[in-house]
mmCIF file of C-alpha atoms and ligand atoms in Angstrom:
data_model
loop_
_atom_site.group_PDB
_atom_site.id
_atom_site.type_symbol
_atom_site.label_atom_id
_atom_site.label_comp_id
_atom_site.label_asym_id
_atom_site.label_seq_id
_atom_site.Cartn_x
_atom_site.Cartn_y
_atom_site.Cartn_z
ATOM 1 C CA UNK A 174 213.065 116.605 24.623
ATOM 2 C CA UNK A 175 209.953 117.320 26.659
ATOM 3 C CA UNK A 176 208.835 120.917 27.118
ATOM 4 C CA UNK A 177 208.482 121.965 30.782
ATOM 5 C CA UNK A 178 204.874 122.668 31.810
ATOM 6 C CA UNK A 179 204.326 126.297 32.880
ATOM 7 C CA UNK A 180 200.930 125.859 34.553
ATOM 8 C CA UNK A 181 201.379 122.551 36.396
ATOM 9 C CA UNK A 182 198.562 123.024 38.963
ATOM 10 C CA UNK A 183 196.678 120.069 37.504
ATOM 11 C CA UNK A 184 199.668 117.709 37.674
ATOM 12 C CA UNK A 185 200.494 118.765 41.229
ATOM 13 C CA UNK A 186 196.885 118.192 42.326
ATOM 14 C CA UNK A 187 196.916 114.743 40.648
ATOM 15 C CA UNK A 188 199.939 113.883 42.789
ATOM 16 C CA UNK A 189 197.987 114.842 45.902
ATOM 17 C CA UNK A 190 199.840 118.099 46.530
ATOM 18 C CA UNK A 191 198.327 121.239 48.003
ATOM 19 C CA UNK A 192 197.794 123.901 45.334
ATOM 20 C CA UNK A 193 197.230 127.690 45.548
ATOM 21 C CA UNK A 194 193.749 127.067 44.123
ATOM 22 C CA UNK A 195 192.108 124.000 42.589
ATOM 23 C CA UNK A 196 192.938 123.421 38.920
ATOM 24 C CA UNK A 197 189.875 123.260 36.655
ATOM 25 C CA UNK A 198 189.065 121.500 33.396
ATOM 26 C CA UNK A 199 185.733 120.307 31.984
ATOM 27 C CA UNK A 200 184.863 116.851 30.691
ATOM 28 C CA UNK A 201 183.924 117.208 26.985
ATOM 29 C CA UNK A 202 185.334 120.741 27.073
ATOM 30 C CA UNK A 203 185.721 120.798 23.281
ATOM 31 C CA UNK A 204 182.269 120.093 21.941
ATOM 32 C CA UNK A 205 179.041 121.082 20.319
ATOM 33 C CA UNK A 206 178.241 123.875 22.784
ATOM 34 C CA UNK A 207 181.017 125.947 21.154
ATOM 35 C CA UNK A 208 180.253 127.749 17.864
ATOM 36 C CA UNK A 209 183.974 127.474 17.003
ATOM 37 C CA UNK A 210 183.703 123.684 17.344
ATOM 38 C CA UNK A 211 180.661 123.672 15.033
ATOM 39 C CA UNK A 212 182.791 125.640 12.532
ATOM 40 C CA UNK A 213 185.520 122.971 12.558
ATOM 41 C CA UNK A 214 182.841 120.214 12.404
ATOM 42 C CA UNK A 215 181.421 121.760 9.202
ATOM 43 C CA UNK A 216 184.588 120.646 7.433
ATOM 44 C CA UNK A 217 183.991 116.934 8.099
ATOM 45 C CA UNK A 218 182.066 114.241 10.014
ATOM 46 C CA UNK A 219 182.728 113.621 13.714
ATOM 47 C CA UNK A 220 184.859 110.563 12.874
ATOM 48 C CA UNK A 221 186.646 112.549 10.162
ATOM 49 C CA UNK A 222 187.446 115.169 12.782
ATOM 50 C CA UNK A 223 188.871 112.521 15.147
ATOM 51 C CA UNK A 224 190.998 111.102 12.324
ATOM 52 C CA UNK A 225 192.407 114.385 10.973
ATOM 53 C CA UNK A 226 195.273 115.308 13.345
ATOM 54 C CA UNK A 227 195.300 118.993 12.438
ATOM 55 C CA UNK A 228 191.536 119.389 13.023
ATOM 56 C CA UNK A 229 191.653 117.299 16.221
ATOM 57 C CA UNK A 230 194.508 119.490 17.491
ATOM 58 C CA UNK A 231 192.542 122.656 16.654
ATOM 59 C CA UNK A 232 189.472 121.321 18.506
ATOM 60 C CA UNK A 233 191.625 120.402 21.530
ATOM 61 C CA UNK A 234 192.965 123.969 21.700
ATOM 62 C CA UNK A 235 189.537 125.719 21.657
ATOM 63 C CA UNK A 236 188.829 125.450 25.425
ATOM 64 C CA UNK A 237 192.448 126.385 26.216
ATOM 65 C CA UNK A 238 192.220 129.583 24.196
ATOM 66 C CA UNK A 239 188.580 130.448 24.941
ATOM 67 C CA UNK A 240 187.983 129.280 28.517
ATOM 68 C CA UNK A 241 191.523 129.243 29.909
ATOM 69 C CA UNK A 242 191.164 125.819 31.561
ATOM 70 C CA UNK A 243 194.165 124.392 33.431
ATOM 71 C CA UNK A 244 194.476 121.197 31.340
ATOM 72 C CA UNK A 245 193.899 120.159 27.730
ATOM 73 C CA UNK A 246 192.298 116.829 26.813
ATOM 74 C CA UNK A 247 193.007 115.083 23.538
ATOM 75 C CA UNK A 248 190.089 115.501 21.134
ATOM 76 C CA UNK A 249 188.990 111.991 20.155
ATOM 77 C CA UNK A 250 186.407 109.424 21.232
ATOM 78 C CA UNK A 251 186.504 106.328 23.432
ATOM 79 C CA UNK A 252 185.208 104.226 20.518
ATOM 80 C CA UNK A 253 188.157 104.927 18.180
ATOM 81 C CA UNK A 254 190.244 101.879 19.289
ATOM 82 C CA UNK A 255 187.127 99.685 19.108
ATOM 83 C CA UNK A 256 186.788 100.482 15.412
ATOM 84 C CA UNK A 257 190.469 99.550 15.093
ATOM 85 C CA UNK A 258 189.610 96.127 16.605
ATOM 86 C CA UNK A 259 187.599 95.545 13.428
ATOM 87 C CA UNK A 260 184.106 96.613 14.444
ATOM 88 C CA UNK A 261 182.448 98.983 11.991
ATOM 89 C CA UNK A 262 181.519 102.233 13.793
ATOM 90 C CA UNK A 263 178.933 104.824 12.772
ATOM 91 C CA UNK A 264 178.017 108.157 14.297
ATOM 92 C CA UNK A 265 174.665 109.730 13.529
ATOM 93 C CA UNK A 266 173.545 113.227 14.545
ATOM 94 C CA UNK A 267 170.471 111.928 16.343
ATOM 95 C CA UNK A 268 171.350 108.474 17.616
ATOM 96 C CA UNK A 269 175.012 108.993 18.527
ATOM 97 C CA UNK A 270 177.429 106.064 18.073
ATOM 98 C CA UNK A 271 176.381 102.635 16.808
ATOM 99 C CA UNK A 272 177.995 99.350 15.762
ATOM 100 C CA UNK A 273 175.893 97.686 13.018
ATOM 101 C CA UNK A 274 177.539 94.287 13.700
ATOM 102 C CA UNK A 275 177.660 94.039 17.507
ATOM 103 C CA UNK A 276 179.490 91.292 19.410
ATOM 104 C CA UNK A 277 176.950 88.682 20.582
ATOM 105 C CA UNK A 278 178.601 85.295 19.955
ATOM 106 C CA UNK A 279 181.976 83.603 20.170
ATOM 107 C CA UNK A 280 182.206 83.814 16.367
ATOM 108 C CA UNK A 281 181.752 87.601 16.587
ATOM 109 C CA UNK A 282 184.530 87.733 19.172
ATOM 110 C CA UNK A 283 186.760 85.575 16.964
ATOM 111 C CA UNK A 284 186.673 88.261 14.278
ATOM 112 C CA UNK A 285 188.083 90.958 16.581
ATOM 113 C CA UNK A 286 191.772 91.883 16.527
ATOM 114 C CA UNK A 287 194.124 93.344 19.078
ATOM 115 C CA UNK A 288 195.284 96.077 16.686
ATOM 116 C CA UNK A 289 198.710 97.613 16.383
ATOM 117 C CA UNK A 290 197.961 101.130 17.673
ATOM 118 C CA UNK A 291 200.432 102.979 15.463
ATOM 119 C CA UNK A 292 199.290 101.258 12.267
ATOM 120 C CA UNK A 293 195.551 101.584 13.002
ATOM 121 C CA UNK A 294 195.300 104.761 15.130
ATOM 122 C CA UNK A 295 198.510 106.608 14.293
ATOM 123 C CA UNK A 296 196.383 109.715 13.687
ATOM 124 C CA UNK A 297 195.933 109.922 17.479
ATOM 125 C CA UNK A 298 199.714 110.019 17.994
ATOM 126 C CA UNK A 299 199.976 112.629 15.240
ATOM 127 C CA UNK A 300 197.257 114.726 16.926
ATOM 128 C CA UNK A 301 199.120 114.508 20.281
ATOM 129 C CA UNK A 302 202.311 115.793 18.630
ATOM 130 C CA UNK A 303 200.376 118.656 16.995
ATOM 131 C CA UNK A 304 198.644 119.567 20.281
ATOM 132 C CA UNK A 305 201.921 119.614 22.208
ATOM 133 C CA UNK A 306 203.446 121.880 19.554
ATOM 134 C CA UNK A 307 200.502 124.265 19.909
ATOM 135 C CA UNK A 308 200.427 124.097 23.697
ATOM 136 C CA UNK A 309 204.167 124.694 23.984
ATOM 137 C CA UNK A 310 203.970 123.735 27.666
ATOM 138 C CA UNK A 311 201.156 126.158 28.598
ATOM 139 C CA UNK A 312 199.120 123.441 30.347
ATOM 140 C CA UNK A 313 199.414 119.630 30.555
ATOM 141 C CA UNK A 314 197.731 117.366 28.000
ATOM 142 C CA UNK A 315 195.429 114.576 29.214
ATOM 143 C CA UNK A 316 195.115 111.434 27.105
ATOM 144 C CA UNK A 317 192.302 108.950 27.618
ATOM 145 C CA UNK A 318 190.699 105.631 26.879
ATOM 146 C CA UNK A 319 187.385 103.980 27.593
ATOM 147 C CA UNK A 320 187.555 101.235 30.230
ATOM 148 C CA UNK A 321 186.977 97.637 29.087
ATOM 149 C CA UNK A 322 183.502 97.276 30.633
ATOM 150 C CA UNK A 323 182.217 100.570 29.178
ATOM 151 C CA UNK A 324 183.637 99.735 25.736
ATOM 152 C CA UNK A 325 182.066 96.256 25.960
ATOM 153 C CA UNK A 326 178.645 97.820 26.647
ATOM 154 C CA UNK A 327 178.797 99.605 23.264
ATOM 155 C CA UNK A 328 180.251 96.577 21.467
ATOM 156 C CA UNK A 329 177.567 94.183 22.768
ATOM 157 C CA UNK A 330 174.571 96.549 22.790
ATOM 158 C CA UNK A 331 175.509 98.001 19.384
ATOM 159 C CA UNK A 332 173.995 101.367 20.304
ATOM 160 C CA UNK A 333 173.356 103.694 23.242
ATOM 161 C CA UNK A 334 171.431 101.730 25.861
ATOM 162 C CA UNK A 335 169.446 102.656 28.967
ATOM 163 C CA UNK A 336 169.456 99.363 30.846
ATOM 164 C CA UNK A 337 172.454 97.521 29.310
ATOM 165 C CA UNK A 338 170.289 94.395 29.148
ATOM 166 C CA UNK A 339 172.253 92.711 26.348
ATOM 167 C CA UNK A 340 175.666 93.017 27.949
ATOM 168 C CA UNK A 341 174.181 92.056 31.321
ATOM 169 C CA UNK A 342 172.425 89.085 29.768
ATOM 170 C CA UNK A 343 175.828 87.938 28.502
ATOM 171 C CA UNK A 344 177.144 88.370 32.056
ATOM 172 C CA UNK A 345 174.476 85.977 33.358
ATOM 173 C CA UNK A 346 174.313 83.547 30.428
ATOM 174 C CA UNK A 347 177.871 83.320 29.098
ATOM 175 C CA UNK A 348 180.265 85.021 31.535
ATOM 176 C CA UNK A 349 183.243 83.233 29.925
ATOM 177 C CA UNK A 350 182.474 84.955 26.614
ATOM 178 C CA UNK A 351 182.208 88.360 28.296
ATOM 179 C CA UNK A 352 185.506 87.777 30.133
ATOM 180 C CA UNK A 353 187.215 86.817 26.869
ATOM 181 C CA UNK A 354 185.867 89.983 25.238
ATOM 182 C CA UNK A 355 186.991 92.141 28.189
ATOM 183 C CA UNK A 356 190.397 90.499 28.043
ATOM 184 C CA UNK A 357 190.852 91.368 24.384
ATOM 185 C CA UNK A 358 189.681 94.945 24.946
ATOM 186 C CA UNK A 359 192.135 95.260 27.857
ATOM 187 C CA UNK A 360 195.076 94.203 25.666
ATOM 188 C CA UNK A 361 193.951 96.764 23.083
ATOM 189 C CA UNK A 362 193.596 99.573 25.645
ATOM 190 C CA UNK A 363 197.042 98.884 27.158
ATOM 191 C CA UNK A 364 198.674 99.166 23.743
ATOM 192 C CA UNK A 365 196.586 102.188 22.772
ATOM 193 C CA UNK A 366 197.375 104.119 25.975
ATOM 194 C CA UNK A 367 201.048 103.085 25.769
ATOM 195 C CA UNK A 368 201.165 104.755 22.361
ATOM 196 C CA UNK A 369 199.636 107.941 23.818
ATOM 197 C CA UNK A 370 202.078 107.882 26.757
ATOM 198 C CA UNK A 371 205.083 107.329 24.507
ATOM 199 C CA UNK A 372 203.949 110.220 22.294
ATOM 200 C CA UNK A 373 203.803 112.760 25.110
ATOM 201 C CA UNK A 374 200.599 112.951 27.166
ATOM 202 C CA UNK A 375 201.107 114.156 30.751
ATOM 203 C CA UNK A 376 198.242 112.255 32.441
ATOM 204 C CA UNK A 377 195.561 109.829 31.339
ATOM 205 C CA UNK A 378 191.913 109.309 32.257
ATOM 206 C CA UNK A 379 190.076 106.000 32.020
ATOM 207 C CA UNK A 380 186.374 106.523 31.335
ATOM 208 C CA UNK A 381 184.349 103.707 32.907
ATOM 209 C CA UNK A 382 181.213 105.757 32.424
ATOM 210 C CA UNK A 383 178.694 102.914 32.532
ATOM 211 C CA UNK A 384 180.259 100.715 35.247
ATOM 212 C CA UNK A 385 177.992 102.479 37.765
ATOM 213 C CA UNK A 386 175.134 100.360 36.370
ATOM 214 C CA UNK A 387 176.705 97.243 37.915
ATOM 215 C CA UNK A 388 176.050 95.662 41.314
ATOM 216 C CA UNK A 389 179.227 95.935 43.418
ATOM 217 C CA UNK A 390 179.970 92.220 43.107
ATOM 218 C CA UNK A 391 179.659 92.433 39.306
ATOM 219 C CA UNK A 392 181.829 95.553 39.268
ATOM 220 C CA UNK A 393 184.465 93.541 41.155
ATOM 221 C CA UNK A 394 184.228 90.706 38.621
ATOM 222 C CA UNK A 395 183.646 92.372 35.246
ATOM 223 C CA UNK A 396 185.074 95.901 35.518
ATOM 224 C CA UNK A 397 187.641 96.354 38.281
ATOM 225 C CA UNK A 398 190.200 93.610 37.412
ATOM 226 C CA UNK A 399 190.543 94.901 33.859
ATOM 227 C CA UNK A 400 191.042 98.527 34.900
ATOM 228 C CA UNK A 401 193.566 97.363 37.480
ATOM 229 C CA UNK A 402 195.464 95.425 34.807
ATOM 230 C CA UNK A 403 195.671 98.587 32.640
ATOM 231 C CA UNK A 404 196.844 100.785 35.529
ATOM 232 C CA UNK A 405 199.458 98.203 36.578
ATOM 233 C CA UNK A 406 200.783 97.867 33.029
ATOM 234 C CA UNK A 407 201.137 101.655 32.618
ATOM 235 C CA UNK A 408 202.607 102.501 36.034
ATOM 236 C CA UNK A 409 206.127 102.268 34.571
ATOM 237 C CA UNK A 410 205.512 105.524 32.652
ATOM 238 C CA UNK A 411 205.231 107.417 35.950
ATOM 239 C CA UNK A 412 202.343 109.564 34.676
ATOM 240 C CA UNK A 413 199.226 110.387 36.791
ATOM 241 C CA UNK A 414 196.123 108.296 36.138
ATOM 242 C CA UNK A 415 192.441 109.152 36.689
ATOM 243 C CA UNK A 416 189.467 106.787 36.906
ATOM 244 C CA UNK A 417 186.000 108.165 36.134
ATOM 245 C CA UNK A 418 182.739 106.328 36.776
ATOM 246 C CA UNK A 419 179.259 107.833 36.477
ATOM 247 C CA UNK A 420 177.295 106.517 39.455
ATOM 248 C CA UNK A 421 180.483 106.152 41.462
ATOM 249 C CA UNK A 422 179.094 106.513 44.998
ATOM 250 C CA UNK A 423 178.217 102.830 45.344
ATOM 251 C CA UNK A 424 181.684 101.831 44.151
ATOM 252 C CA UNK A 425 184.177 104.285 45.671
ATOM 253 C CA UNK A 426 186.174 101.735 47.689
ATOM 254 C CA UNK A 427 186.363 99.422 44.686
ATOM 255 C CA UNK A 428 187.469 102.306 42.440
ATOM 256 C CA UNK A 429 190.253 103.136 44.896
ATOM 257 C CA UNK A 430 191.497 99.557 44.697
ATOM 258 C CA UNK A 431 191.951 99.926 40.911
ATOM 259 C CA UNK A 432 195.067 101.924 41.800
ATOM 260 C CA UNK A 433 194.700 105.250 39.933
ATOM 261 C CA UNK A 434 196.113 108.460 41.420
ATOM 262 C CA UNK A 435 192.812 110.321 40.998
ATOM 263 C CA UNK A 436 189.193 109.263 41.590
ATOM 264 C CA UNK A 437 186.733 111.217 39.410
ATOM 265 C CA UNK A 438 183.152 111.269 40.685
ATOM 266 C CA UNK A 439 179.675 112.455 39.724
ATOM 267 C CA UNK A 440 177.450 114.792 41.768
ATOM 268 C CA UNK A 441 175.364 112.167 43.597
ATOM 269 C CA UNK A 442 177.591 112.255 46.677
ATOM 270 C CA UNK A 443 179.047 115.405 48.272
ATOM 271 C CA UNK A 444 182.808 115.745 47.987
ATOM 272 C CA UNK A 445 183.284 115.811 51.766
ATOM 273 C CA UNK A 446 181.635 112.370 51.922
ATOM 274 C CA UNK A 447 183.765 111.224 48.988
ATOM 275 C CA UNK A 448 186.864 112.498 50.833
ATOM 276 C CA UNK A 449 185.965 110.376 53.896
ATOM 277 C CA UNK A 450 185.918 107.233 51.762
ATOM 278 C CA UNK A 451 188.925 107.888 49.513
ATOM 279 C CA UNK A 452 192.325 107.725 51.289
ATOM 280 C CA UNK A 453 194.434 110.896 51.407
ATOM 281 C CA UNK A 454 196.972 109.261 49.099
ATOM 282 C CA UNK A 455 194.513 109.717 46.206
ATOM 283 C CA UNK A 456 193.318 112.955 44.646
ATOM 284 C CA UNK A 457 189.646 113.647 43.899
ATOM 285 C CA UNK A 458 188.132 115.177 40.750
ATOM 286 C CA UNK A 459 184.576 116.478 40.297
ATOM 287 C CA UNK A 460 181.687 116.968 40.774
ATOM 288 C CA UNK A 461 179.399 119.822 39.661
ATOM 289 C CA UNK A 462 176.112 118.781 38.030
ATOM 290 C CA UNK A 463 176.497 119.823 34.346
ATOM 291 C CA UNK A 464 172.878 121.039 34.300
ATOM 292 C CA UNK A 465 173.838 123.834 36.720
ATOM 293 C CA UNK A 466 175.451 125.575 33.738
ATOM 294 C CA UNK A 467 172.011 125.951 32.153
ATOM 295 C CA UNK A 468 170.580 128.016 35.030
ATOM 296 C CA UNK A 469 171.150 131.449 36.585
ATOM 297 C CA UNK A 470 174.760 132.638 37.127
ATOM 298 C CA UNK A 471 174.155 133.530 40.788
ATOM 299 C CA UNK A 472 172.864 130.016 41.483
ATOM 300 C CA UNK A 473 175.864 128.513 39.683
ATOM 301 C CA UNK A 474 178.104 130.657 41.892
ATOM 302 C CA UNK A 475 176.475 129.239 45.038
ATOM 303 C CA UNK A 476 176.839 125.680 43.735
ATOM 304 C CA UNK A 477 180.532 126.279 43.069
ATOM 305 C CA UNK A 478 180.955 127.912 46.496
ATOM 306 C CA UNK A 479 179.527 124.797 48.186
ATOM 307 C CA UNK A 480 182.035 122.562 46.409
ATOM 308 C CA UNK A 481 185.016 124.875 47.008
ATOM 309 C CA UNK A 482 184.103 125.190 50.707
ATOM 310 C CA UNK A 483 183.978 121.422 51.067
ATOM 311 C CA UNK A 484 187.415 121.019 49.517
ATOM 312 C CA UNK A 485 188.986 124.148 51.050
ATOM 313 C CA UNK A 486 192.536 123.577 52.306
ATOM 314 C CA UNK A 487 192.433 119.945 51.260
ATOM 315 C CA UNK A 488 195.327 118.798 49.065
ATOM 316 C CA UNK A 489 194.764 116.772 45.883
ATOM 317 C CA UNK A 490 191.596 118.321 44.487
ATOM 318 C CA UNK A 491 190.724 119.001 40.824
ATOM 319 C CA UNK A 492 187.552 120.900 39.924
ATOM 320 C CA UNK A 493 185.479 119.339 37.133
ATOM 321 C CA UNK A 494 181.888 118.479 36.298
ATOM 322 C CA UNK A 495 180.372 115.168 37.377
ATOM 323 C CA UNK A 496 179.861 114.220 33.699
ATOM 324 C CA UNK A 497 180.386 115.823 30.277
ATOM 325 C CA UNK A 498 179.266 119.395 29.564
ATOM 326 C CA UNK A 499 175.887 119.472 27.783
ATOM 327 C CA UNK A 500 175.610 120.632 24.145
ATOM 328 C CA UNK A 501 173.042 123.299 25.131
ATOM 329 C CA UNK A 502 175.424 125.021 27.617
ATOM 330 C CA UNK A 503 175.874 128.770 26.972
ATOM 331 C CA UNK A 504 179.581 129.494 26.410
ATOM 332 C CA UNK A 505 179.509 132.532 28.798
ATOM 333 C CA UNK A 506 178.403 130.194 31.610
ATOM 334 C CA UNK A 507 181.288 127.789 30.899
ATOM 335 C CA UNK A 508 183.686 130.751 30.935
ATOM 336 C CA UNK A 509 182.144 132.065 34.133
ATOM 337 C CA UNK A 510 182.590 128.663 35.792
ATOM 338 C CA UNK A 511 186.308 128.546 34.980
ATOM 339 C CA UNK A 512 186.794 132.159 36.138
ATOM 340 C CA UNK A 513 184.900 131.531 39.385
ATOM 341 C CA UNK A 514 187.353 128.820 40.367
ATOM 342 C CA UNK A 515 190.423 130.688 39.144
ATOM 343 C CA UNK A 516 189.417 133.945 40.915
ATOM 344 C CA UNK A 517 188.219 132.361 44.157
ATOM 345 C CA UNK A 518 184.554 133.277 43.391
ATOM 346 C CA UNK A 519 185.135 136.965 42.583
ATOM 347 C CA UNK A 520 184.711 136.788 38.778
ATOM 348 C CA UNK A 521 182.169 139.190 37.221
ATOM 349 C CA UNK A 522 178.840 137.568 36.284
ATOM 350 C CA UNK A 523 177.964 137.165 32.614
ATOM 351 C CA UNK A 524 175.308 139.615 31.425
ATOM 352 C CA UNK A 525 171.939 138.757 29.917
HETATM 353 O O1 CP3 B 703 186.511 115.811 26.827
HETATM 354 C C1 CP3 B 703 186.819 116.187 25.660
HETATM 355 O O2 CP3 B 703 186.614 117.322 25.243
HETATM 356 C C2 CP3 B 703 187.567 115.200 24.768
HETATM 357 C C3 CP3 B 703 186.793 114.538 23.764
HETATM 358 C C4 CP3 B 703 185.822 113.413 24.116
HETATM 359 C C5 CP3 B 703 184.680 113.121 23.307
HETATM 360 N N1 CP3 B 703 184.103 111.988 23.777
HETATM 361 C C6 CP3 B 703 184.240 113.936 22.167
HETATM 362 C C7 CP3 B 703 182.888 113.745 21.586
HETATM 363 C C8 CP3 B 703 185.870 112.437 25.120
HETATM 364 C C9 CP3 B 703 186.845 112.300 26.280
HETATM 365 C C10 CP3 B 703 184.776 111.534 24.873
HETATM 366 C C11 CP3 B 703 184.528 110.344 25.699
HETATM 367 C C12 CP3 B 703 183.313 109.542 25.464
HETATM 368 N N2 CP3 B 703 182.734 109.244 24.262
HETATM 369 C C13 CP3 B 703 182.617 108.848 26.489
HETATM 370 C C14 CP3 B 703 182.987 108.780 27.943
HETATM 371 C C15 CP3 B 703 182.613 109.985 28.709
HETATM 372 C C16 CP3 B 703 181.150 110.361 28.718
HETATM 373 O O3 CP3 B 703 180.870 111.487 28.285
HETATM 374 O O4 CP3 B 703 180.339 109.577 29.174
HETATM 375 C C17 CP3 B 703 181.543 108.166 25.867
HETATM 376 C C18 CP3 B 703 180.508 107.303 26.558
HETATM 377 C C19 CP3 B 703 181.628 108.413 24.466
HETATM 378 C C20 CP3 B 703 180.765 107.862 23.382
HETATM 379 C C21 CP3 B 703 180.049 108.932 22.655
HETATM 380 N N3 CP3 B 703 180.662 109.827 21.779
HETATM 381 C C22 CP3 B 703 178.664 109.219 22.679
HETATM 382 C C23 CP3 B 703 177.645 108.480 23.527
HETATM 383 C C24 CP3 B 703 178.452 110.294 21.797
HETATM 384 C C25 CP3 B 703 177.117 110.893 21.376
HETATM 385 C C26 CP3 B 703 176.489 111.700 22.424
HETATM 386 C C27 CP3 B 703 177.083 113.072 22.485
HETATM 387 O O5 CP3 B 703 177.320 113.570 23.609
HETATM 388 O O6 CP3 B 703 177.280 113.691 21.434
HETATM 389 C C28 CP3 B 703 179.726 110.690 21.278
HETATM 390 C C29 CP3 B 703 180.006 111.786 20.349
HETATM 391 C C30 CP3 B 703 181.016 112.815 20.751
HETATM 392 N N4 CP3 B 703 182.186 112.574 21.427
HETATM 393 C C31 CP3 B 703 180.944 114.214 20.456
HETATM 394 C C32 CP3 B 703 182.130 114.789 20.964
HETATM 395 C C33 CP3 B 703 182.545 116.228 20.872
HETATM 396 C C34 CP3 B 703 179.840 114.912 19.666
HETATM 397 C C35 CP3 B 703 179.998 114.570 18.218
HETATM 398 C C36 CP3 B 703 179.505 115.636 17.243
HETATM 399 O O7 CP3 B 703 180.270 116.552 16.923
HETATM 400 O O8 CP3 B 703 178.369 115.500 16.762
#
């Protein structure tokens, strides 16, 4: 039995419908900027948090209870299924994620599995069940996965990279190896997202965060076909899909051809320009610069007004940031942002 969703603004906007107001959620809405998140994090490491369903469910609920956003997103990380493929994963406070044994050769690739998602990441399914119990249909739950190219950047680079020179070198020196790696990641992602869909998520987002670093022809060769394969394989579930790319403005038409219901964009192109290039059959999500939450409330209000004006009376629009919320964001500013959208700009400004 699935619980009916009381606030279904987000799902209606994903389907391209006209809504009373835009739904709003925030990428990385459960995170280090929240003291309550830091409290939960004190109990364990970041990976421990992802792997403990009860803690992951509590973290997921924080922005629902504290900010009142219109959708929940599973608390996890895009690198969780990569660890399940057999690649040791570490998270450090200062350096973020790293893989001490990155994939550089065909032998490295040969050691990777296409894991059974329930056996290796059953804690994610357990977290989804716990979140849905807590949500009790208040708002929809978004599941997610990294896209094959973005996951490959971490697996080949082994750490956060600025220029992606190792994965790009593989593209130019051994494209067959990169394609075989992307193929194996794609099989893993399809199984992993199928598990999430069968457990009860109401929409899913594919994060191809770093695909914006590719030339359009390389995007068409090394990123797009794999995302398309995932979207095609999951269409049978009849659940809305979202594709996010940071640096999307050079790739909008290509992103559309991946076939997701929603195109999620960063702030580098205004939404009215995005709307001209994305057909009406697809919804749009974005695109406030996350740094605007670090400034003055009255300036934030003007930034939000600009975006809302551009999307006024247009169906199929979801308010979000253009990338994840920053750890230094003051919580009152995040709350103010959500209230601005929900009140049609009349929310009271935070003090101080
Ligand atoms: O949106 C949400 O609230 C759901 C949870 C979520 C996290 N990561 C939690 C997280 C989601 C959807 C992600 C996706 C993710 N993870 C992406 C794609 C989107 C993006 O932001 O670009 C990427 C590239 C990663 C990989 C990753 N995870 C990095 C580079 C880092 C370190 C940098 C950072 O921002 O902390 C992480 C760690 C991470 N993922 C944290 C959280 C809350 C912080 C961990 C901590 O508690 O110390």
